[in-house]
Amino acid sequence: MTQRSLRLRAGWFVAIALLIALLCAWLLLGRERSPIQTDLLAMLPATERNPLAEVAAQRLAHANGDRVMLLVANADDDHAKAAARELGQVLAKDGVFASVTAELPPFDLQQLVTPYLAHRFALLTDADRQTLEQPGYDPQQALAQRINEPFVTGVGTHLQDDPFGWLQHWLEQQPWSRSPLLPEDNLLTAHRDDGSYVLVTATLNGSSYDDAIQRRALSALNQAETAIEHDHPGTHMLRTGALFYAASARSDAERDVHRVGLISTLGIALLLLAVFRSPWPLLLAFLSTAIGIVAATTVSVLVFGQIYLLTLVFGAALLGEAVDYSIQYLTARANAGEAWEPRGGLRQVRPALLLALGTSLLGYALLGLVPFPALRQMACFAMVGMVAACLSVFFLLPALLPRPAKPLSAASVRLALFLQRAITSFVSGWHGKVLALLTLLLAVPGWWQLHHDDDVHLLISPPAQLVAQEKQIRDITGVGNGTQFYLVQGDNEDQVLQREEALEKRLQAMTDAQHLQGWLGLAGMVPSLQRQQANQALLAPLFAQPDRMRQWLHGAGFRDADIDRFIQAWPGTPLVLRDWLKTAVATPFRYLWMGDNGQHGAASLVLPQGDASGDLLKQAAKDLPGVTLVDKAAGVSDLFGRYRRYASIWLLAAILLIVPVFGWRYGWRSMPRVLAPPVLGIGFTLAALGYLHHPLTLFHWMALMLVLGVGANYAVFLREGEPYVAHRPGAMYASVLLSAITALLSFGLLAWSSMPALRDFGLTLLLGIGFTALLVPASVPARNPSS
């Protein structure tokens, strides 16, 4: 292959790389919506065997995803309300919000009562049913008690429409009656010991996970908050919503990308300059890596349609591994001296690079088998990046490096030679065996202390301030978080409501025992037709003799016209769910109905309120037909646990797959020596994690697979390169250490990431790569370093 053909190949490679770079720029910047995905739920895998349960989980999670809840607080009631009005007016002027609700339109609370009057005889509370079922029920006493009840300030029925109070009692159990928020001066207000809280809600004109929407909305909210705090001293604002969590996650990820990218770039640059003593190798190494990262980003967005924050931060760390391929070629050039010839150098490093690439791809391919969207994308990103970086060494660097280079710095070679000889001498003699035995004995207590934690909440770490504000808002407003819910299914809507009623009976028992604050379900607002018919049957004896009913009401002081209207209203009509869902009252609760398509039956959601344990909630659904507790967090945690248990098998499988490759390349007698460094590195890493009392997660095991791949690379580089540097002992190990340090500067920095999952990843790689790099000299026979 001539120099001209090398340049021609490099030209074609550069042209393709530029096209990929332009496509990458358009995918990231040239479209209306950014492909960067900040929705953490989108990264989670499907966990429910029932497809409808998975749909319900996603639907519930995003039911209020684009809504922002704000509480304006002040010790003075008038100041709190004035500040809330001002906040609503300011936000309503900004186009980033599709709607803002602060002041309610004037309405009569009687509007919440009127739709139920036609169905009043079918709506009874459990307490009224139990009272009516008693043989000694006295209607006249019930009338007297109703007449003497205190005046109702909230949602109440007129006495002449509900003389026995049955409908009034039922309305008092409805969600809008139980809410701590009451309409005052056309504002939803709650009162606590420390002052008044006024609710303001806003709906975004777009997605909470859209970067542009996030920035505009946060800017508008911050400016409005500053204004009301200035105009109304003593006012402060509580906020919650997906917007704030998404923006926080994006900010943390960007900080991680900048920190990891900047520190690793500067560290790698200084290392390469110190070792190669020239800026040209530095630029070429970064060019090769940049090509890999751009290609990986492009393919990831094309394949998945989006790119997760987790992948972006991981991509910044990929710099340390992608640069290994160019380092090996640059090292071969530096060690060749005046005898350097680009094509000969390429032939020299090709076997090592291909073998190293194969082992790395194997580790990432196993990572891609996990049914977890974020991990699959990380695997795709890494595999494409590795291949592109390796191809750049084959097609680009030979044309750009035709001349000899300065040898590696003498200091780095001397240090590497000292470490290599020390480690080799330790493992080659009897004292090496004693040392190995002592090391294994020291590792045993660490292994013994290993334990696991599969909680999905370890994946994310939301800011404590946001979590505290959400909890405070939930306590003040009574709005639940909806992370756990029951999916109730049946052949038709009435069967669903009947099954809800059976569930709610158990939930009521949990509420009475103070294990639960309450629940939200449709059957509490629209009883099943079976229940309504049973209610009417309980009242039927009272209306069987109209004259007797007239006598009771007349004796209680009711007018004849009102008595006639009440008696003529009997038995009324049943309240039908499909009709109720069309009313204005049902608007906030429509998301609880999953629909009735006839073919697959009907389904609804019931939301428990409070912090009951998952075991108690499961117990409530036990043996109830059609009722399933859906807990997305618990489901993902179970999935993590299952695949974490599989991960050790995958790791063993990866080792077994490498065995025949190394046996074919190095011979079966030498194979254990070459494979020992990464395997021992994994063992010592597990021992260190045990001593640190660090609970193992799926991410630790995924990182150990990468330790295997990277560690195998180092063994291959050293074993393949040693014969070519016999004239300069230690030079090859210097390049391996250089590769290891660059990996530690990138992957290792993830140990300080704001994302717990990446911290696990980074810490494991930091330990694993460090141990493996120190053990790598054992892969070469003792005579080689001194030859």
Short mmCIF file of C-alpha atoms in Angstrom, two decimals, residues 503-761:
data_model
loop_
_atom_site.label_atom_id
_atom_site.label_comp_id
_atom_site.label_asym_id
_atom_site.label_seq_id
_atom_site.Cartn_x
_atom_site.Cartn_y
_atom_site.Cartn_z
CA LEU A 503 -61.43 -2.95 47.29
CA GLU A 504 -62.56 0.28 48.93
CA LYS A 505 -64.08 -1.68 51.81
CA ARG A 506 -60.60 -2.96 52.63
CA LEU A 507 -59.02 0.45 52.07
CA GLN A 508 -61.53 1.94 54.51
CA ALA A 509 -60.42 -0.58 57.13
CA MET A 510 -56.80 0.48 56.54
CA THR A 511 -57.84 4.13 56.85
CA ASP A 512 -59.68 3.45 60.12
CA ALA A 513 -56.51 1.75 61.41
CA GLN A 514 -54.54 4.88 60.35
CA HIS A 515 -52.39 2.88 57.93
CA LEU A 516 -53.73 4.99 55.06
CA GLN A 517 -54.88 8.58 54.72
CA GLY A 518 -57.58 7.67 52.22
CA TRP A 519 -57.96 6.86 48.55
CA LEU A 520 -59.33 8.25 45.31
CA GLY A 521 -61.54 6.08 43.12
CA LEU A 522 -64.53 6.37 40.82
CA ALA A 523 -66.79 4.03 42.80
CA GLY A 524 -66.77 6.51 45.67
CA MET A 525 -68.16 9.14 43.29
CA VAL A 526 -70.32 6.87 41.09
CA PRO A 527 -71.50 3.71 42.89
CA SER A 528 -72.16 0.59 40.85
CA LEU A 529 -75.70 0.09 39.57
CA GLN A 530 -75.90 -2.94 41.85
CA ARG A 531 -75.05 -0.76 44.86
CA GLN A 532 -77.47 1.94 43.77
CA GLN A 533 -80.30 -0.58 43.40
CA ALA A 534 -79.49 -1.93 46.86
CA ASN A 535 -79.62 1.62 48.24
CA GLN A 536 -83.03 2.19 46.67
CA ALA A 537 -84.21 -1.13 48.11
CA LEU A 538 -83.28 0.07 51.60
CA LEU A 539 -85.31 3.26 51.14
CA ALA A 540 -88.25 1.60 49.43
CA PRO A 541 -90.11 0.69 52.67
CA LEU A 542 -90.05 4.36 53.70
CA PHE A 543 -91.70 5.43 50.44
CA ALA A 544 -94.07 2.44 50.22
CA GLN A 545 -96.77 4.52 51.95
CA PRO A 546 -96.60 8.10 50.62
CA ASP A 547 -99.13 9.35 53.16
CA ARG A 548 -96.95 8.18 56.03
CA MET A 549 -93.90 9.94 54.50
CA ARG A 550 -96.04 13.07 54.04
CA GLN A 551 -97.08 12.87 57.70
CA TRP A 552 -93.43 12.60 58.89
CA LEU A 553 -92.33 15.57 56.81
CA HIS A 554 -95.35 17.67 57.71
CA GLY A 555 -94.77 16.99 61.38
CA ALA A 556 -91.18 18.17 60.98
CA GLY A 557 -92.39 21.50 59.62
CA PHE A 558 -91.88 21.13 55.87
CA ARG A 559 -94.22 22.96 53.49
CA ASP A 560 -96.71 20.98 51.44
CA ALA A 561 -95.20 22.03 48.08
CA ASP A 562 -91.72 20.89 49.14
CA ILE A 563 -93.17 17.64 50.50
CA ASP A 564 -94.91 16.94 47.20
CA ARG A 565 -91.75 17.57 45.19
CA PHE A 566 -89.69 15.30 47.44
CA ILE A 567 -92.19 12.39 47.31
CA GLN A 568 -92.67 12.75 43.55
CA ALA A 569 -88.89 12.58 43.02
CA TRP A 570 -88.89 8.98 44.30
CA PRO A 571 -87.31 6.65 43.11
CA GLY A 572 -85.27 8.87 40.82
CA THR A 573 -82.81 7.59 38.23
CA PRO A 574 -79.50 5.75 38.64
CA LEU A 575 -76.25 7.65 38.24
CA VAL A 576 -74.49 6.21 35.17
CA LEU A 577 -70.71 6.43 34.94
CA ARG A 578 -70.51 7.27 31.24
CA ASP A 579 -72.94 10.16 31.75
CA TRP A 580 -71.18 11.40 34.88
CA LEU A 581 -67.82 11.47 33.07
CA LYS A 582 -69.24 14.10 30.71
CA THR A 583 -70.06 16.53 33.53
CA ALA A 584 -67.84 19.39 34.66
CA VAL A 585 -67.54 17.84 38.14
CA ALA A 586 -65.81 14.79 36.61
CA THR A 587 -63.13 16.80 34.76
CA PRO A 588 -60.34 16.40 37.38
CA PHE A 589 -61.05 12.67 37.72
CA ARG A 590 -61.51 11.45 34.13
CA TYR A 591 -57.97 10.07 34.02
CA LEU A 592 -59.07 7.43 36.56
CA TRP A 593 -61.22 5.75 33.91
CA MET A 594 -59.22 3.61 31.49
CA GLY A 595 -62.22 3.03 29.23
CA ASP A 596 -64.58 0.28 28.15
CA ASN A 597 -63.87 -1.01 24.66
CA GLY A 598 -66.24 -3.93 24.88
CA GLN A 599 -63.81 -6.51 23.50
CA HIS A 600 -61.16 -6.39 26.25
CA GLY A 601 -63.42 -5.22 29.05
CA ALA A 602 -63.25 -2.09 31.18
CA ALA A 603 -60.73 -0.78 33.70
CA SER A 604 -60.24 2.02 36.21
CA LEU A 605 -57.59 3.28 38.62
CA VAL A 606 -57.81 3.63 42.40
CA LEU A 607 -55.15 5.79 44.05
CA PRO A 608 -54.24 5.15 47.70
CA GLN A 609 -53.33 8.32 49.59
CA GLY A 610 -50.56 8.29 52.18
CA ASP A 611 -47.39 6.36 52.84
CA ALA A 612 -48.68 2.83 53.38
CA SER A 613 -46.15 0.07 52.79
CA GLY A 614 -46.28 -1.97 49.61
CA ASP A 615 -47.00 -5.13 51.62
CA LEU A 616 -50.11 -3.60 53.19
CA LEU A 617 -51.34 -2.36 49.83
CA LYS A 618 -50.79 -5.80 48.29
CA GLN A 619 -52.71 -7.38 51.15
CA ALA A 620 -55.68 -5.13 50.39
CA ALA A 621 -55.87 -6.52 46.84
CA LYS A 622 -55.30 -10.14 47.79
CA ASP A 623 -57.87 -12.58 46.37
CA LEU A 624 -59.95 -9.76 44.85
CA PRO A 625 -60.76 -10.68 41.24
CA GLY A 626 -59.67 -8.14 38.66
CA VAL A 627 -57.73 -6.00 41.17
CA THR A 628 -53.96 -5.53 40.71
CA LEU A 629 -51.61 -3.32 42.68
CA VAL A 630 -49.31 -1.51 40.26
CA ASP A 631 -46.15 -0.11 41.82
CA LYS A 632 -43.82 1.07 39.06
CA ALA A 633 -40.90 1.70 41.41
CA ALA A 634 -41.23 -1.73 43.03
CA GLY A 635 -41.61 -3.35 39.60
CA VAL A 636 -38.44 -1.77 38.27
CA SER A 637 -36.62 -2.65 41.49
CA ASP A 638 -37.68 -6.28 41.09
CA LEU A 639 -36.49 -6.22 37.49
CA PHE A 640 -33.14 -4.76 38.56
CA GLY A 641 -32.81 -7.50 41.15
CA ARG A 642 -33.61 -10.21 38.65
CA TYR A 643 -31.08 -8.99 36.11
CA ARG A 644 -28.54 -8.23 38.79
CA ARG A 645 -28.70 -11.92 39.69
CA TYR A 646 -28.29 -12.82 36.03
CA ALA A 647 -25.35 -10.44 35.67
CA SER A 648 -22.89 -12.73 37.46
CA ILE A 649 -23.81 -15.46 34.99
CA TRP A 650 -23.30 -13.06 32.08
CA LEU A 651 -19.92 -12.07 33.48
CA LEU A 652 -18.87 -15.70 33.74
CA ALA A 653 -20.17 -16.30 30.21
CA ALA A 654 -18.08 -13.39 28.92
CA ILE A 655 -14.96 -14.84 30.56
CA LEU A 656 -15.67 -18.24 29.05
CA LEU A 657 -16.09 -16.65 25.61
CA ILE A 658 -12.72 -14.91 25.91
CA VAL A 659 -10.96 -18.12 26.99
CA PRO A 660 -10.94 -19.82 23.53
CA VAL A 661 -9.93 -16.56 21.83
CA PHE A 662 -6.92 -16.13 24.09
CA GLY A 663 -6.18 -19.83 23.94
CA TRP A 664 -6.11 -19.67 20.12
CA ARG A 665 -3.95 -16.55 20.10
CA TYR A 666 -1.49 -17.23 22.93
CA GLY A 667 -1.70 -20.97 23.48
CA TRP A 668 -3.58 -22.81 26.17
CA ARG A 669 -0.66 -22.80 28.61
CA SER A 670 -0.26 -19.00 28.40
CA MET A 671 -3.98 -18.23 28.31
CA PRO A 672 -4.48 -18.24 32.14
CA ARG A 673 -1.59 -15.79 32.53
CA VAL A 674 -3.10 -13.33 30.00
CA LEU A 675 -6.61 -13.63 31.43
CA ALA A 676 -5.58 -13.44 35.10
CA PRO A 677 -5.21 -9.61 35.42
CA PRO A 678 -8.80 -8.68 34.47
CA VAL A 679 -10.29 -11.62 36.38
CA LEU A 680 -8.30 -10.83 39.53
CA GLY A 681 -9.07 -7.14 39.05
CA ILE A 682 -12.78 -8.00 39.18
CA GLY A 683 -12.30 -10.11 42.31
CA PHE A 684 -10.35 -7.42 44.16
CA THR A 685 -12.89 -4.78 43.11
CA LEU A 686 -15.69 -6.81 44.68
CA ALA A 687 -13.64 -7.20 47.85
CA ALA A 688 -13.03 -3.42 48.01
CA LEU A 689 -16.75 -2.71 47.54
CA GLY A 690 -17.46 -5.12 50.38
CA TYR A 691 -15.01 -3.35 52.69
CA LEU A 692 -16.61 -0.01 51.71
CA HIS A 693 -20.04 -1.48 52.62
CA HIS A 694 -21.21 -0.39 49.18
CA PRO A 695 -24.45 -2.23 48.24
CA LEU A 696 -24.13 -3.84 44.84
CA THR A 697 -26.60 -2.86 42.11
CA LEU A 698 -27.09 -3.87 38.50
CA PHE A 699 -24.81 -0.99 37.54
CA HIS A 700 -21.90 -2.42 39.51
CA TRP A 701 -22.18 -5.68 37.60
CA MET A 702 -22.48 -3.91 34.28
CA ALA A 703 -19.32 -1.97 35.12
CA LEU A 704 -17.52 -5.21 36.01
CA MET A 705 -18.24 -6.46 32.50
CA LEU A 706 -16.49 -3.38 31.18
CA VAL A 707 -13.61 -3.99 33.59
CA LEU A 708 -13.26 -7.39 31.98
CA GLY A 709 -13.21 -5.89 28.49
CA VAL A 710 -10.86 -3.02 29.31
CA GLY A 711 -8.60 -5.20 31.44
CA ALA A 712 -8.35 -7.78 28.67
CA ASN A 713 -7.37 -4.91 26.34
CA TYR A 714 -4.45 -3.98 28.56
CA ALA A 715 -3.24 -7.58 28.74
CA VAL A 716 -3.48 -7.85 24.95
CA PHE A 717 -1.68 -4.54 24.37
CA LEU A 718 1.20 -5.55 26.64
CA ARG A 719 1.47 -9.10 25.36
CA GLU A 720 1.30 -8.09 21.69
CA GLY A 721 3.55 -5.06 22.02
CA GLU A 722 6.41 -6.42 24.13
CA PRO A 723 8.24 -8.16 21.24
CA TYR A 724 8.47 -4.82 19.39
CA VAL A 725 10.10 -2.89 22.27
CA ALA A 726 12.81 -5.34 23.30
CA HIS A 727 15.31 -2.50 22.69
CA ARG A 728 13.51 -0.31 25.24
CA PRO A 729 12.16 -2.32 28.20
CA GLY A 730 9.20 -0.72 29.96
CA ALA A 731 8.02 1.28 26.96
CA MET A 732 5.05 -0.96 26.26
CA TYR A 733 3.89 -1.01 29.87
CA ALA A 734 4.22 2.79 29.87
CA SER A 735 1.67 2.93 27.03
CA VAL A 736 -0.62 0.54 28.94
CA LEU A 737 -0.39 2.72 32.04
CA LEU A 738 -1.09 5.74 29.88
CA SER A 739 -4.25 4.05 28.58
CA ALA A 740 -5.28 3.09 32.10
CA ILE A 741 -4.75 6.58 33.49
CA THR A 742 -6.77 8.15 30.67
CA ALA A 743 -9.59 5.68 31.45
CA LEU A 744 -9.37 6.53 35.14
CA LEU A 745 -9.50 10.24 34.33
CA SER A 746 -12.76 9.74 32.45
CA PHE A 747 -14.66 6.72 33.76
CA GLY A 748 -13.25 7.18 37.25
CA LEU A 749 -14.63 10.72 37.45
CA LEU A 750 -18.12 9.26 37.19
CA ALA A 751 -17.64 8.18 40.81
CA TRP A 752 -18.34 11.84 41.68
CA SER A 753 -21.37 12.15 39.39
CA SER A 754 -24.63 13.60 40.72
CA MET A 755 -26.45 10.53 39.37
CA PRO A 756 -26.23 7.60 41.82
CA ALA A 757 -26.31 5.04 39.00
CA LEU A 758 -23.31 6.66 37.34
CA ARG A 759 -21.54 6.92 40.70
CA ASP A 760 -21.84 3.15 41.08
CA PHE A 761 -20.59 2.74 37.53
#
